[in-house]
Amino acid sequence: MPRSAGLGKSSSEGPHSLRDRVRAPAHRGRRPVRHARPSGPRARIVRQVAAARAAAYSPLVNDATLLAILLPVIAIELGLMIWALWDLTRPQRVVRGLPKAVWAVVVIFIGIIGPVVYMLFGREET
């Protein structure tokens, strides 16, 4: 099929074809050269700046800090939950608003707030 005038050459022809633009790696069978780590005052400053940036973006709370924060909270939550469930199971305890079984579900599944809500609104003083 003849080429139309004015449309130009196809992409596989000419000096700037795709085949001419693809280049083989420079080492061609040789191992690439590894350069030594730069040294000197400028390289030392670059390393110090990189270390300072890495320290600036490190997390403020690590595992030990998180554990130190969470252990007292977990202990308080478990203590409140055990106390509220013990109080609910006493036969002479009268509760307000909800049955004892529903209060037990509230105490167990709502965490710290559940036992506090039970103490404030669920217990009826006799």
C-alpha atoms as a PDB file:
ATOM      1  CA  MET A   1       0.000   0.000   0.000  1.00  0.00           C
ATOM      2  CA  PRO A   2       1.568   3.323  -0.953  1.00  0.00           C
ATOM      3  CA  ARG A   3       2.329   5.870   1.660  1.00  0.00           C
ATOM      4  CA  SER A   4       0.170   9.003   1.523  1.00  0.00           C
ATOM      5  CA  ALA A   5       1.952  12.251   0.926  1.00  0.00           C
ATOM      6  CA  GLY A   6       2.146  14.495   3.990  1.00  0.00           C
ATOM      7  CA  LEU A   7       1.639  11.793   6.638  1.00  0.00           C
ATOM      8  CA  GLY A   8       5.387  11.306   7.221  1.00  0.00           C
ATOM      9  CA  LYS A   9       7.295   8.177   8.096  1.00  0.00           C
ATOM     10  CA  SER A  10       6.041   5.453  10.384  1.00  0.00           C
ATOM     11  CA  SER A  11       7.461   5.161  13.898  1.00  0.00           C
ATOM     12  CA  SER A  12       9.777   2.266  12.999  1.00  0.00           C
ATOM     13  CA  GLU A  13      11.616   4.166  10.282  1.00  0.00           C
ATOM     14  CA  GLY A  14      14.063   7.046  10.408  1.00  0.00           C
ATOM     15  CA  PRO A  15      16.945   8.075  12.656  1.00  0.00           C
ATOM     16  CA  HIS A  16      14.747   8.660  15.705  1.00  0.00           C
ATOM     17  CA  SER A  17      12.874   5.390  15.746  1.00  0.00           C
ATOM     18  CA  LEU A  18      12.034   3.555  18.926  1.00  0.00           C
ATOM     19  CA  ARG A  19      14.652   0.908  18.152  1.00  0.00           C
ATOM     20  CA  ASP A  20      17.385   3.569  18.073  1.00  0.00           C
ATOM     21  CA  ARG A  21      16.251   5.114  21.365  1.00  0.00           C
ATOM     22  CA  VAL A  22      16.433   1.867  23.349  1.00  0.00           C
ATOM     23  CA  ARG A  23      19.900   1.409  24.749  1.00  0.00           C
ATOM     24  CA  ALA A  24      21.596  -1.530  26.319  1.00  0.00           C
ATOM     25  CA  PRO A  25      22.950  -1.192  29.855  1.00  0.00           C
ATOM     26  CA  ALA A  26      26.337   0.462  30.016  1.00  0.00           C
ATOM     27  CA  HIS A  27      28.125  -2.404  31.760  1.00  0.00           C
ATOM     28  CA  ARG A  28      27.373  -5.140  29.123  1.00  0.00           C
ATOM     29  CA  GLY A  29      28.436  -8.193  31.034  1.00  0.00           C
ATOM     30  CA  ARG A  30      30.722  -6.423  33.472  1.00  0.00           C
ATOM     31  CA  ARG A  31      29.785  -5.829  37.051  1.00  0.00           C
ATOM     32  CA  PRO A  32      28.834  -2.232  37.811  1.00  0.00           C
ATOM     33  CA  VAL A  33      31.457  -0.241  39.651  1.00  0.00           C
ATOM     34  CA  ARG A  34      30.664   0.455  43.280  1.00  0.00           C
ATOM     35  CA  HIS A  35      31.921   3.790  44.414  1.00  0.00           C
ATOM     36  CA  ALA A  36      33.357   4.299  47.841  1.00  0.00           C
ATOM     37  CA  ARG A  37      31.314   6.167  50.408  1.00  0.00           C
ATOM     38  CA  PRO A  38      32.041   9.869  50.134  1.00  0.00           C
ATOM     39  CA  SER A  39      34.099  11.298  52.931  1.00  0.00           C
ATOM     40  CA  GLY A  40      35.178  14.703  54.007  1.00  0.00           C
ATOM     41  CA  PRO A  41      33.522  17.633  55.743  1.00  0.00           C
ATOM     42  CA  ARG A  42      30.698  18.031  53.217  1.00  0.00           C
ATOM     43  CA  ALA A  43      29.759  14.342  53.307  1.00  0.00           C
ATOM     44  CA  ARG A  44      29.851  14.382  57.114  1.00  0.00           C
ATOM     45  CA  ILE A  45      27.467  17.355  57.182  1.00  0.00           C
ATOM     46  CA  VAL A  46      25.124  15.616  54.732  1.00  0.00           C
ATOM     47  CA  ARG A  47      25.085  12.505  56.935  1.00  0.00           C
ATOM     48  CA  GLN A  48      24.422  14.604  60.061  1.00  0.00           C
ATOM     49  CA  VAL A  49      21.537  16.411  58.375  1.00  0.00           C
ATOM     50  CA  ALA A  50      20.066  13.098  57.209  1.00  0.00           C
ATOM     51  CA  ALA A  51      20.355  11.680  60.735  1.00  0.00           C
ATOM     52  CA  ALA A  52      18.693  14.783  62.217  1.00  0.00           C
ATOM     53  CA  ARG A  53      15.815  14.518  59.739  1.00  0.00           C
ATOM     54  CA  ALA A  54      15.372  10.832  60.518  1.00  0.00           C
ATOM     55  CA  ALA A  55      15.312  11.594  64.256  1.00  0.00           C
ATOM     56  CA  ALA A  56      12.779  14.377  63.728  1.00  0.00           C
ATOM     57  CA  TYR A  57      10.364  12.010  62.005  1.00  0.00           C
ATOM     58  CA  SER A  58      10.782   9.093  64.413  1.00  0.00           C
ATOM     59  CA  PRO A  59       7.689   8.234  66.443  1.00  0.00           C
ATOM     60  CA  LEU A  60       7.431   9.990  69.773  1.00  0.00           C
ATOM     61  CA  VAL A  61       5.827   7.002  71.470  1.00  0.00           C
ATOM     62  CA  ASN A  62       7.720   3.745  71.309  1.00  0.00           C
ATOM     63  CA  ASP A  63       6.618   0.348  72.629  1.00  0.00           C
ATOM     64  CA  ALA A  64       7.870   0.891  76.176  1.00  0.00           C
ATOM     65  CA  THR A  65       6.162   4.276  76.496  1.00  0.00           C
ATOM     66  CA  LEU A  66       2.914   2.935  75.108  1.00  0.00           C
ATOM     67  CA  LEU A  67       3.016   0.002  77.522  1.00  0.00           C
ATOM     68  CA  ALA A  68       3.708   2.340  80.453  1.00  0.00           C
ATOM     69  CA  ILE A  69       0.668   4.422  79.485  1.00  0.00           C
ATOM     70  CA  LEU A  70      -1.715   1.537  78.807  1.00  0.00           C
ATOM     71  CA  LEU A  71      -0.981  -0.751  81.779  1.00  0.00           C
ATOM     72  CA  PRO A  72      -2.549   1.549  84.410  1.00  0.00           C
ATOM     73  CA  VAL A  73      -5.560   2.206  82.168  1.00  0.00           C
ATOM     74  CA  ILE A  74      -6.076  -1.536  81.632  1.00  0.00           C
ATOM     75  CA  ALA A  75      -5.723  -2.202  85.370  1.00  0.00           C
ATOM     76  CA  ILE A  76      -8.301   0.485  86.221  1.00  0.00           C
ATOM     77  CA  GLU A  77     -10.690  -0.838  83.582  1.00  0.00           C
ATOM     78  CA  LEU A  78     -10.422  -4.433  84.813  1.00  0.00           C
ATOM     79  CA  GLY A  79     -10.819  -3.354  88.444  1.00  0.00           C
ATOM     80  CA  LEU A  80     -13.944  -1.332  87.692  1.00  0.00           C
ATOM     81  CA  MET A  81     -15.395  -4.137  85.585  1.00  0.00           C
ATOM     82  CA  ILE A  82     -14.791  -6.788  88.258  1.00  0.00           C
ATOM     83  CA  TRP A  83     -16.231  -4.546  90.981  1.00  0.00           C
ATOM     84  CA  ALA A  84     -19.351  -3.705  88.907  1.00  0.00           C
ATOM     85  CA  LEU A  85     -19.986  -7.357  88.001  1.00  0.00           C
ATOM     86  CA  TRP A  86     -19.515  -8.410  91.639  1.00  0.00           C
ATOM     87  CA  ASP A  87     -21.964  -5.705  92.694  1.00  0.00           C
ATOM     88  CA  LEU A  88     -24.490  -6.838  90.083  1.00  0.00           C
ATOM     89  CA  THR A  89     -24.379 -10.466  91.201  1.00  0.00           C
ATOM     90  CA  ARG A  90     -25.196  -9.683  94.826  1.00  0.00           C
ATOM     91  CA  PRO A  91     -28.741 -10.907  95.536  1.00  0.00           C
ATOM     92  CA  GLN A  92     -29.716  -7.860  97.616  1.00  0.00           C
ATOM     93  CA  ARG A  93     -28.650  -5.362  94.884  1.00  0.00           C
ATOM     94  CA  VAL A  94     -31.545  -3.486  93.266  1.00  0.00           C
ATOM     95  CA  VAL A  95     -30.852  -1.801  89.934  1.00  0.00           C
ATOM     96  CA  ARG A  96     -32.580   1.064  88.162  1.00  0.00           C
ATOM     97  CA  GLY A  97     -33.657   1.415  84.545  1.00  0.00           C
ATOM     98  CA  LEU A  98     -32.486  -1.873  83.031  1.00  0.00           C
ATOM     99  CA  PRO A  99     -32.449  -5.522  84.085  1.00  0.00           C
ATOM    100  CA  LYS A 100     -29.265  -6.892  85.670  1.00  0.00           C
ATOM    101  CA  ALA A 101     -28.360  -8.892  82.540  1.00  0.00           C
ATOM    102  CA  VAL A 102     -28.436  -5.756  80.370  1.00  0.00           C
ATOM    103  CA  TRP A 103     -26.353  -3.867  82.937  1.00  0.00           C
ATOM    104  CA  ALA A 104     -23.831  -6.731  82.843  1.00  0.00           C
ATOM    105  CA  VAL A 105     -23.588  -6.404  79.041  1.00  0.00           C
ATOM    106  CA  VAL A 106     -23.109  -2.635  79.384  1.00  0.00           C
ATOM    107  CA  VAL A 107     -20.382  -3.116  81.999  1.00  0.00           C
ATOM    108  CA  ILE A 108     -18.520  -5.735  79.943  1.00  0.00           C
ATOM    109  CA  PHE A 109     -18.711  -4.276  76.450  1.00  0.00           C
ATOM    110  CA  ILE A 110     -18.493  -0.516  76.967  1.00  0.00           C
ATOM    111  CA  GLY A 111     -15.095  -0.533  78.678  1.00  0.00           C
ATOM    112  CA  ILE A 112     -14.299   2.073  81.318  1.00  0.00           C
ATOM    113  CA  ILE A 113     -17.477   4.047  80.671  1.00  0.00           C
ATOM    114  CA  GLY A 114     -19.796   1.056  81.274  1.00  0.00           C
ATOM    115  CA  PRO A 115     -18.922   0.506  84.956  1.00  0.00           C
ATOM    116  CA  VAL A 116     -18.964   4.265  85.601  1.00  0.00           C
ATOM    117  CA  VAL A 117     -22.448   4.569  84.034  1.00  0.00           C
ATOM    118  CA  TYR A 118     -23.607   1.623  86.134  1.00  0.00           C
ATOM    119  CA  MET A 119     -22.236   3.219  89.327  1.00  0.00           C
ATOM    120  CA  LEU A 120     -23.895   6.567  88.573  1.00  0.00           C
ATOM    121  CA  PHE A 121     -27.234   5.526  87.066  1.00  0.00           C
ATOM    122  CA  GLY A 122     -27.768   1.780  87.594  1.00  0.00           C
ATOM    123  CA  ARG A 123     -27.327   1.284  91.330  1.00  0.00           C
ATOM    124  CA  GLU A 124     -30.193   2.018  93.623  1.00  0.00           C
ATOM    125  CA  GLU A 125     -29.208   2.647  97.229  1.00  0.00           C
ATOM    126  CA  THR A 126     -31.245   0.620  99.682  1.00  0.00           C
END
